Tab-separated table of C-alpha atoms in Angstrom:
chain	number	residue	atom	x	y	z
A	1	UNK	CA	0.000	0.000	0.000
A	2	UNK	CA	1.566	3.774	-0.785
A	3	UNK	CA	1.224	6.636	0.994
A	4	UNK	CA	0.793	10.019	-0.421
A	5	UNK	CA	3.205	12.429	1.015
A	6	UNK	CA	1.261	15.535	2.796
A	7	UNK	CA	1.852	19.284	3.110
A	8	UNK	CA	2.597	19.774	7.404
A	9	UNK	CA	-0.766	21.790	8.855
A	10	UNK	CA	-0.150	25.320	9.184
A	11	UNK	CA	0.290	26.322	12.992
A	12	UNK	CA	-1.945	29.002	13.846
A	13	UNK	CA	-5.932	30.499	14.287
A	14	UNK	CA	-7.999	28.648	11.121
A	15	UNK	CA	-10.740	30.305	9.985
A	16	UNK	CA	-13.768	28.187	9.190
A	17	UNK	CA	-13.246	28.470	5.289
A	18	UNK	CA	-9.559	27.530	5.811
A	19	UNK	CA	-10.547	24.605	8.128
A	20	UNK	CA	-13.265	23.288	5.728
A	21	UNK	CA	-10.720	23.799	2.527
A	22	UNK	CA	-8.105	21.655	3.768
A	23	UNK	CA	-10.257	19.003	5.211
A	24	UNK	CA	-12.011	18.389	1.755
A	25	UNK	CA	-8.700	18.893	0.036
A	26	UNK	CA	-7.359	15.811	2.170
A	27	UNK	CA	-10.185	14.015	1.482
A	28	UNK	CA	-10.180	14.426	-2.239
A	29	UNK	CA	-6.301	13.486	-2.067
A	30	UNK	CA	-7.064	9.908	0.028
A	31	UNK	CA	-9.832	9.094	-2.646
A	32	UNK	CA	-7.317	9.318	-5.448
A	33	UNK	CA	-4.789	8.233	-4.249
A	34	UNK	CA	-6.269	4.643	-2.609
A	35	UNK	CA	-4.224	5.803	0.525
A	36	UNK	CA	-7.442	4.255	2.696
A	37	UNK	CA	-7.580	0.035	2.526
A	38	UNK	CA	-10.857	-1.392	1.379
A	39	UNK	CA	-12.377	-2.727	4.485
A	40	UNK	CA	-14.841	-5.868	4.502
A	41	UNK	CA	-16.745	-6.126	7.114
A	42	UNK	CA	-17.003	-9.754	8.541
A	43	UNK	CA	-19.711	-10.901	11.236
A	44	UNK	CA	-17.794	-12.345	13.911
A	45	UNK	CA	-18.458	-15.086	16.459
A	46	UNK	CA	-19.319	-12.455	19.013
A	47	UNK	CA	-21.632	-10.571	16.006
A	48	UNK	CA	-23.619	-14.308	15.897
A	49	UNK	CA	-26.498	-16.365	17.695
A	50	UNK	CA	-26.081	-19.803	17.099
A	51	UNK	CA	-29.353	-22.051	16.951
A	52	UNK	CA	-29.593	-25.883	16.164
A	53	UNK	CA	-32.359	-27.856	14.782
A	54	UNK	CA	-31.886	-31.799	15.592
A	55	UNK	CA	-34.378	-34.252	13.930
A	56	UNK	CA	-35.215	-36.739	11.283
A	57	UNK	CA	-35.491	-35.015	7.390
A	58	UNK	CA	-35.711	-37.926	5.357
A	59	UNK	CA	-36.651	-41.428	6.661
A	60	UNK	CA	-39.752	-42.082	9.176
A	61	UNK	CA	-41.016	-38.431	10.006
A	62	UNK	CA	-38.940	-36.242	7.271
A	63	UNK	CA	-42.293	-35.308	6.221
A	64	UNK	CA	-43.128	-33.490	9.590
A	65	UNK	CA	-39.770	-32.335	10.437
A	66	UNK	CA	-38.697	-30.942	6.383
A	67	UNK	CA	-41.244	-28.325	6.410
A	68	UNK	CA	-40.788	-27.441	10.067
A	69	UNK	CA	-37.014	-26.784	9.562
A	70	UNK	CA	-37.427	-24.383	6.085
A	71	UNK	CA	-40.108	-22.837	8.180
A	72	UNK	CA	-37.304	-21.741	10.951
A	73	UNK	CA	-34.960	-20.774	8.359
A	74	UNK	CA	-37.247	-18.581	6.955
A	75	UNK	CA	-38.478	-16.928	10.471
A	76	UNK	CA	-34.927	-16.450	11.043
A	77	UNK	CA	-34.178	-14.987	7.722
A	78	UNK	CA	-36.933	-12.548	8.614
A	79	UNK	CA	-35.845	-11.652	12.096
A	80	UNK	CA	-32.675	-10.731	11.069
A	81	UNK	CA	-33.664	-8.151	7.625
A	82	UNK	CA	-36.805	-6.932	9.758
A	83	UNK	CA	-35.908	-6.578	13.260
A	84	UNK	CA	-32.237	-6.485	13.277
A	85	UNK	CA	-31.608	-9.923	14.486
A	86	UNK	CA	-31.483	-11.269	17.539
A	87	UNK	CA	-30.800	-8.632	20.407
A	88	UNK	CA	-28.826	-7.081	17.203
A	89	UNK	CA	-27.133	-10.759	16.486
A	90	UNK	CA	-27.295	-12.548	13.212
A	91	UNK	CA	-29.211	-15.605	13.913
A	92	UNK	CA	-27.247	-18.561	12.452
A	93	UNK	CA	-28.816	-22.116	12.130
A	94	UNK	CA	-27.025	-25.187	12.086
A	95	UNK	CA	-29.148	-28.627	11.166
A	96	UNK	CA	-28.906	-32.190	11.511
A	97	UNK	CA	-30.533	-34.634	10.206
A	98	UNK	CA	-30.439	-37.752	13.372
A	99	UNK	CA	-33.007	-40.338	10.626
A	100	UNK	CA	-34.821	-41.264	13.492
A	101	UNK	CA	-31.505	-43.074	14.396
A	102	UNK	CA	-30.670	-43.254	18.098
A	103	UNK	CA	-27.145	-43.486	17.743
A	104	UNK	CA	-27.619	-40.473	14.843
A	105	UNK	CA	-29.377	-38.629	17.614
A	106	UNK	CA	-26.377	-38.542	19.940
A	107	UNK	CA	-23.668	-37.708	17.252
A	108	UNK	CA	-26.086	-34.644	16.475
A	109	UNK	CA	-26.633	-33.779	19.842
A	110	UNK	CA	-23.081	-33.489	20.274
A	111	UNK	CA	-22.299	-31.550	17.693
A	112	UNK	CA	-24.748	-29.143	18.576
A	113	UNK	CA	-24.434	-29.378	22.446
A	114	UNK	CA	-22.450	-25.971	23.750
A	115	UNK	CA	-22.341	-24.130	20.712
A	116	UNK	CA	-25.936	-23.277	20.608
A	117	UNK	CA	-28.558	-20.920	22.611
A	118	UNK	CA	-31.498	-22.021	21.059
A	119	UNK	CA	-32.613	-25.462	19.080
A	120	UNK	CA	-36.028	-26.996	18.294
A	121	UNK	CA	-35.791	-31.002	18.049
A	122	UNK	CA	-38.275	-33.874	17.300
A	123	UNK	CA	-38.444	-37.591	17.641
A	124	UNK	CA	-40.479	-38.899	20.757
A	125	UNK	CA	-37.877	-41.906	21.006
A	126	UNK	CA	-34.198	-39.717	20.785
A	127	UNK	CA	-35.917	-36.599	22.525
A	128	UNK	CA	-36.505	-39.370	25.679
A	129	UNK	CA	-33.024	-40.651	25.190
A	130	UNK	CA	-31.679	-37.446	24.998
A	131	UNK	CA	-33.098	-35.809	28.084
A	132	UNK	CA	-30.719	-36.574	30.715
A	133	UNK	CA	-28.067	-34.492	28.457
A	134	UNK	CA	-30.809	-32.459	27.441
A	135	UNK	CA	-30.703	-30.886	30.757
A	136	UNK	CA	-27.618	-32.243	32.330
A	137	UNK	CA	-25.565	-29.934	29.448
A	138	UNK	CA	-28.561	-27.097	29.653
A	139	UNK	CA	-29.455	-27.467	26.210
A	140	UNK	CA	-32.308	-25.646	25.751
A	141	UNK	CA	-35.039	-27.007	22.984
A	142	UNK	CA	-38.401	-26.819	21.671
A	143	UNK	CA	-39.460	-30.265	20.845
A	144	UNK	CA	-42.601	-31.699	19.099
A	145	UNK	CA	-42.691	-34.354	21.652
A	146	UNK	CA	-44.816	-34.140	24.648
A	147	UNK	CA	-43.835	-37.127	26.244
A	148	UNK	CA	-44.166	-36.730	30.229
A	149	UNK	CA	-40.683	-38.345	30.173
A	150	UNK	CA	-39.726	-35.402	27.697
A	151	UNK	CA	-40.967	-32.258	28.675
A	152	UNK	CA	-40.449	-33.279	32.605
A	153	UNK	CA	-39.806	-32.644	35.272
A	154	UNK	CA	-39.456	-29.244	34.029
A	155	UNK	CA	-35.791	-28.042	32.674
A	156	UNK	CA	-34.795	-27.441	29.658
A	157	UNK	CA	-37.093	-29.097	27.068
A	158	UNK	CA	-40.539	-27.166	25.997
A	159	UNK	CA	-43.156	-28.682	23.677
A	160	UNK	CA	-44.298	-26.623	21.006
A	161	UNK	CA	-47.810	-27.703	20.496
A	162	UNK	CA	-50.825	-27.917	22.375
A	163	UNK	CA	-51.539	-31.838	21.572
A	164	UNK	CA	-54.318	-32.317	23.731
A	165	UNK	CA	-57.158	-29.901	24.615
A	166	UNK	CA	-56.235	-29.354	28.178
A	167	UNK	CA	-52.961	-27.981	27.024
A	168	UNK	CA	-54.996	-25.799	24.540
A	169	UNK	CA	-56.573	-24.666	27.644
A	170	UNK	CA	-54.179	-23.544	29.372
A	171	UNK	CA	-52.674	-21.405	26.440
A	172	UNK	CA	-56.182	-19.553	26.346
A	173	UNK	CA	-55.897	-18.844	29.787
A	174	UNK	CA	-52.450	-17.679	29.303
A	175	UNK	CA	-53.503	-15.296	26.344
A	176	UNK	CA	-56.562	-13.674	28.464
A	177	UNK	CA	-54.418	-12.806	31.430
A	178	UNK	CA	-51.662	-11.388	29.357
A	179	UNK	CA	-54.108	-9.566	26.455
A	180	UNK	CA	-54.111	-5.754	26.605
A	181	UNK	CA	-57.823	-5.208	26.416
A	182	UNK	CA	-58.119	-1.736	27.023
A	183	UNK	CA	-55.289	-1.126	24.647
A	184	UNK	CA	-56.224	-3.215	21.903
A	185	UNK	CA	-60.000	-2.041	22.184
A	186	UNK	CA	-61.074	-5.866	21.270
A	187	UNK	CA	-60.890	-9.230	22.206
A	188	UNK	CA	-58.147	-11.622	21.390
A	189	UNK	CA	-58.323	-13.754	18.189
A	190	UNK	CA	-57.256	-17.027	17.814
A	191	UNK	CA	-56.257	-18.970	14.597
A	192	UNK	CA	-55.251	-22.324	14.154
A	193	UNK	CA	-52.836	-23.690	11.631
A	194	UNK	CA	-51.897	-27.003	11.332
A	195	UNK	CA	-51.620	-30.549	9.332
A	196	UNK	CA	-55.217	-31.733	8.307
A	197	UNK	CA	-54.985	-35.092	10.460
A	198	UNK	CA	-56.072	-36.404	13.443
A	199	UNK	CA	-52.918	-35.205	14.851
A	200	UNK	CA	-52.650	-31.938	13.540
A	201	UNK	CA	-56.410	-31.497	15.275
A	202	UNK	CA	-56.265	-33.260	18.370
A	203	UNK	CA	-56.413	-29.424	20.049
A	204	UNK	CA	-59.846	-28.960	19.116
A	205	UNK	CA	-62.882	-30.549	20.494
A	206	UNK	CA	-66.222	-29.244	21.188
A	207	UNK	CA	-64.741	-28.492	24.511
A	208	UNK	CA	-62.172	-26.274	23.926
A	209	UNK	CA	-64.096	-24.338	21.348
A	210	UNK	CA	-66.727	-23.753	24.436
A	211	UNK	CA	-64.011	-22.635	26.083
A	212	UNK	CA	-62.591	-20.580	23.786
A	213	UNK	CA	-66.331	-18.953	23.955
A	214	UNK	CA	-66.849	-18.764	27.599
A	215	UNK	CA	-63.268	-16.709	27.797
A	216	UNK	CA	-64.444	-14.483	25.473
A	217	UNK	CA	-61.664	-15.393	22.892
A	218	UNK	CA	-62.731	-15.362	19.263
A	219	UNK	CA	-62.094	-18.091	17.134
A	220	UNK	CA	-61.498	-17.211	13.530
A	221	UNK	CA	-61.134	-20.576	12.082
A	222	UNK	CA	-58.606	-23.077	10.885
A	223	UNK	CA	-55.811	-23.040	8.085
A	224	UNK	CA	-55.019	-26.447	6.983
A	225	UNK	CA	-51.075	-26.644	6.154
A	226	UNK	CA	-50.874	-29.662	4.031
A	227	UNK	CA	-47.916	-32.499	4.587
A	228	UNK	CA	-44.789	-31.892	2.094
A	229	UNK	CA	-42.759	-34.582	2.159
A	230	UNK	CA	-39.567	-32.693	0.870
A	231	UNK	CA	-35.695	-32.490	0.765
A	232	UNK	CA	-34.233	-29.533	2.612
A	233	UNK	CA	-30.960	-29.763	1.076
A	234	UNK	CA	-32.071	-27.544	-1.535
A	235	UNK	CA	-33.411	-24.424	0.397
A	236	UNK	CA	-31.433	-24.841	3.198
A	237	UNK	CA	-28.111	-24.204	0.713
A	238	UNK	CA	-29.362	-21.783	-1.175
C-alpha cells in the first residue's frame, strides 16, 4: 500500500473556510490516491447467535420435520432483515438430520451441544433418550414431543404444540391474562394452523371451542397446512 506524502498543517488560528478547505482537500487526495484500505466487514463469532435444529429429514417423520425446519430458516431470515436480528445478532442455524436413528441422535446432539442458545428437536424416542443431556448440558429445545418423560420434570425441554385440549386450555388462559384489552380495544383472536390429520387437530374438540367462547376469545377458524414430504438440502443451501 503507498502513501501520499502531505503538506505539514499550518500552525496558527484557522478560519472556518480555511478549516473546511483543507479538510475536503485531504479528502479528495485519500480518494485518489487509494491511501485508505478497502475494508470488509465480517460478522464475527461475538456478532452471531447460534441455533440448532436436531431431527429426522428424510426417513420415518422427514415429512413433519422438512417443512418445520425451512419454516425456521425462513423466520430467522426474517428476524434478522426486519428486526435487526437477535438482540442485534445474526441468527445462524445449524441442522442435523439424526433419521430417526438413536445413535444419529447422539452424534447430532453433540455436535450441537455448547455451541448453541437455542434449538427446536423432534423424535419422541431420541428426545426421551436425549433428556438426561438435554438438561444435564442445559441445552435448551423446543421439541414436538410431549412425552411426560420429555418435557419433565421441568428443565430445559418445551413442547411446542398444544396436543391435547387441556394444554390448549391452558394457552387460552395464558392469552386472556396477558391480552391488553383496554389497549387493543377488542378481544383476542385465535387462529389455528396445522396438518389436516387427526394429529394436527387433536387441540380442538367441542370443549375447547366452548371454552374458547366462555373466555371471550374469538375463534377465527382453521388453516389447513398440508404435509410436504420434501428435501431440505435444496433451500437450506441456497
Amino acid at each position: 500500500m503507498s502513501f501520499t506524502k502531505f503538506k505539514r498543517i499550518p500552525e496558527g488560528n484557522w478560519s472556518r473556510r480555511d478549516f473546511l478547505k483543507f479538510t475536503l482537500t485531504s479528502a479528495a487526495v485519500l480518494s485518489s490516491t487509494s491511501l485508505l484500505p478497502k475494508i470488509t466487514v465480517k460478522t464475527s463469532a461475538a456478532d452471531m447467535v447460534q441455533l440448532g435444529f436436531l431431527g429426522d429429514l428424510t426417513k420415518a417423520i422427514g415429512f413433519f420435520n422438512s417443512p418445520r425446519l425451512i419454516g425456521l430458516r425462513y423466520a430467522y431470515e426474517y428476524i434478522e432483515a426486519n428486526e435487526k436480528g437477535i438482540a442485534g445478532r445474526k441468527p445462524v442455524l445449524t441442522w442435523y438430520d439424526h433419521k430417526s436413528d438413536p445413535t444419529e441422535a447422539v452424534s447430532g446432539f453433540s455436535l450441537l451441544s455448547g455451541k448453541t442458545m437455542l434449538n427446536s428437536s423432534c423424535g419422541t424416542g431420541e428426545q426421551q433418550l436425549l433428556k438426561p443431556r438435554y438438561e444435564a448440558e442445559k441445552f435448551t429445545t423446543f421439541t414436538c414431543s410431549s412425552s411426560p418423560g420429555v418435557v419433565y420434570p421441568l428443565g430445559h425441554v418445551f413442547a411446542t404444540t398444544p396436543y391435547f385440549p387441556n394444554q390448549f386450555g391452558f394457552f387460552i388462559d395464558w392469552l386472556v391474562d396477558n391480552w391488553d384489552w383496554k389497549g387493543m380495544g377488542r378481544a383476542p383472536k385465535v387462529v389455528s394452523m396445522s396438518y389436516p390429520s387427526a394429529y394436527g387437530k387433536s387441540h380442538l374438540t367441542n370443549e375447547s371451542k366452548a371454552y374458547m367462547k366462555e373466555k371471550k376469545v374469538e375463534f377465527a377458524g382453521e388453516i389447513d397446512i398440508p404435509f410436504a414430504i420434501i428435501d431440505p438440502t435444496t433451500p437450506l443451501t441456497k
